[in-house]
Amino acid sequence: MLEVNDVSAGYSLLRVLWDVTLKVSSGERVALIGPNGAGKTTLLRVVVGLLQPYGGKVIFNGEDVTNIPTFDRVRKGITLVPEGSRVIPRLTVYENLRAAATTKEAKDKFTDTVDMLFTLFPILKERKEQLAGTLSGGEQRMLAVARGLILRPKLLLVDEVSLGLAPKVVTQIYDSFKELSGMGITLVLVEQYVRKVLQSTDRAYLIEQGRIVLSGSSRELMVNEYVRKAYLGD
Amino acid sequence: MRSSTLKVDGSEGKVSEKLIKFNLITERSGGYVVDITIFLQVLVNSILLGGMYAVISIGLNIIFGVLKIVNFAHGELIMLGMYISYWLTVLYGLNPYITLPIVAATLFLIGLVVERVLIKPILNAPSINQLLTTAALILILQNIALILWRADYRGVSVKMPLISIGPIFISATRLVAFIGGLAASLCLYYILMKTDLGIRIRAVAQDPEVAQIVGVNVPRIQTLTFGLGAMLAGIAGSLMIPIFMVNPTVGSNFGLIAWVIIVLGGLGSFTGALIGSFIVGFIEAFVGILISLEMARAVAFLAFIAILLFKPAGILGEKARV
Ligand SMILES: Nc1ncnc2c1ncn2[C@@H]1O[C@H](COP(=O)(O)OP(=O)(O)OP(=O)(O)O)[C@@H](O)[C@H]1O
Ligand SMILES: [Mg+2]
């Protein structure tokens, strides 16, 4: 479904990613783990087209999308839940969802999708008419996830959705992901909480200083000596 | 009515001769006295002026809010609107108000072209480049007008009665401009608040990157927004041609006042521009009648500078942004 081939990228002279290659197959849940500043967010930005790489290719469903703008990639089925959620502050919860119904499919199924999302996150239903900027941090995360799902993406990229959230909320969001993978959505999760994310994904990549240093099934990584020492605190 | 009066302080020399001549102010023992009817008349004038300013400044402000660009040539778009209305009136004998939809559509298209050709390339440029580009657009549009239509002042007159409500007189052309201006502003408000397009416009204004990752075609929204802003300028032109004469440089006045208004009300804020319009209309009408028209502009600019110094986010502040 997604192929990242030899991507190097950065911010003008600061090179952040070095020949990163990864593959995600349809229906998979893939974790992307690594320390602060490793380049996880940068990689997601390249995949979704917010950052143009120096070199390398992004292939989505067999099509080279490296040079097409973000909104076109989104319409082909890639969506990002960005770091820190970034809801649109002076739109209401409902308007945030409505703004995201940009494809024909999303528009046609909008009411159904909203119903499903409100069942998944009942608090959003209660807060429907509230300005998104006035939601609590956790509520904003839920809205950011919901907003991504309005598009009924084929591939959902999620950047540190659980950072700073109460365990209960994290569980709620992760439950929603479980439900999603049942719906045939492919997931890429970036997380600091390594144990949790390895438990709820099929495969994982470890990225350090802009390079993929380890990859394999999430179960393998859980028992990997290096991962256990450096990331699981065993 | 005549019993209640408004007292004007100040030495005798300061009261304009004109006012006394036109019986607007009467001399009483120890000072001058302004009639309450005059006060009401000026109040009405200022409200009518405010409605006209609203449509101008809201157009400018929505462009700023979405494109984060300072369009110094907004007044010149109004000037184009006035000319198109003028020529349709003169050449085809149309009522200037009937030309309004044609002018609105034409300016919308001109706005789309200007955005694509001139504005889009400089959206991410340093602000000095943006400033120079839109300043150049002033010169381009003024000179096109000069070549095509020469520097003569031109105007159309519409035969409409002076409406009188008791002792207060309302010019019908100004009343139409007020209602038209307010109606156009409210239409835009409806579009912004209730339609899919409006919600996307607001999303782009607030966070263009997030708008992109939910699939909003941001460059297209920017072009459309500029078109809408230009369209409002055209509508203003049509509404004003029965009131003001047009010549190639007439736009600079309107452009400048629109800037004063949106800084006053808050950059990017719809309500701010609306309120700012009435404040500036009020200042202009009152200072204009009490002192002089030149002073009226000066006082409006003073208010503008004061806001920049003490409340740079505008009177309503950040929260009111679209
Ligand atoms: N806009 C930017 N301009 C310049 N440098 C940046 C920018 N964004 C990120 N960087 C730098 O790129 C490097 C990688 O950042 P990135 O955000 O991709 O890391 P990350 O793996 O997501 O880290 P974290 O886990 O802390 O979110 C960092 O050194 C960061 O300072
Ligand atoms: Mg990050």
mmCIF file of C-alpha atoms and ligand atoms in Angstrom, chain A residues 11 14 16 35-42 83 160 192, ligand 1:
data_model
loop_
_atom_site.group_PDB
_atom_site.id
_atom_site.type_symbol
_atom_site.label_atom_id
_atom_site.label_comp_id
_atom_site.label_asym_id
_atom_site.label_seq_id
_atom_site.Cartn_x
_atom_site.Cartn_y
_atom_site.Cartn_z
ATOM 1 C CA TYR A 11 14.877 21.486 6.667
ATOM 2 C CA LEU A 14 19.662 20.473 8.253
ATOM 3 C CA VAL A 16 17.097 14.835 9.134
ATOM 4 C CA PRO A 35 13.810 8.745 20.432
ATOM 5 C CA ASN A 36 12.980 12.457 20.366
ATOM 6 C CA GLY A 37 14.341 14.195 17.313
ATOM 7 C CA ALA A 38 14.876 10.944 15.410
ATOM 8 C CA GLY A 39 12.838 12.159 12.451
ATOM 9 C CA LYS A 40 9.519 10.342 12.932
ATOM 10 C CA THR A 41 7.388 13.437 12.424
ATOM 11 C CA THR A 42 9.557 14.490 9.511
ATOM 12 C CA GLU A 83 1.511 15.834 16.299
ATOM 13 C CA GLU A 160 1.976 10.643 19.023
ATOM 14 C CA GLN A 192 6.702 7.277 22.619
HETATM 15 N N1 LIG C 1 10.473 22.963 10.949
HETATM 16 C C1 LIG C 1 11.709 22.575 11.285
HETATM 17 N N2 LIG C 1 12.768 23.346 10.987
HETATM 18 C C2 LIG C 1 14.016 22.963 11.312
HETATM 19 N N3 LIG C 1 14.307 21.834 11.940
HETATM 20 C C3 LIG C 1 13.299 21.021 12.275
HETATM 21 C C4 LIG C 1 11.955 21.347 11.968
HETATM 22 N N4 LIG C 1 11.154 20.357 12.410
HETATM 23 C C5 LIG C 1 11.979 19.448 12.980
HETATM 24 N N5 LIG C 1 13.266 19.835 12.896
HETATM 25 C C6 LIG C 1 14.421 19.090 13.378
HETATM 26 O O1 LIG C 1 14.441 17.840 12.755
HETATM 27 C C7 LIG C 1 14.820 16.817 13.657
HETATM 28 C C8 LIG C 1 13.786 15.714 13.640
HETATM 29 O O2 LIG C 1 12.552 16.254 14.092
HETATM 30 P P1 LIG C 1 11.213 15.405 14.140
HETATM 31 O O3 LIG C 1 10.147 16.317 14.573
HETATM 32 O O4 LIG C 1 11.048 14.682 12.867
HETATM 33 O O5 LIG C 1 11.559 14.368 15.298
HETATM 34 P P2 LIG C 1 10.594 13.305 16.001
HETATM 35 O O6 LIG C 1 11.220 11.975 15.787
HETATM 36 O O7 LIG C 1 9.215 13.483 15.566
HETATM 37 O O8 LIG C 1 10.766 13.726 17.519
HETATM 38 P P3 LIG C 1 9.676 13.724 18.701
HETATM 39 O O9 LIG C 1 9.590 12.331 19.204
HETATM 40 O O10 LIG C 1 10.303 14.603 19.746
HETATM 41 O O11 LIG C 1 8.423 14.252 18.166
HETATM 42 C C9 LIG C 1 14.978 17.480 15.004
HETATM 43 O O12 LIG C 1 16.359 17.631 15.240
HETATM 44 C C10 LIG C 1 14.308 18.811 14.852
HETATM 45 O O13 LIG C 1 14.983 19.777 15.604
#
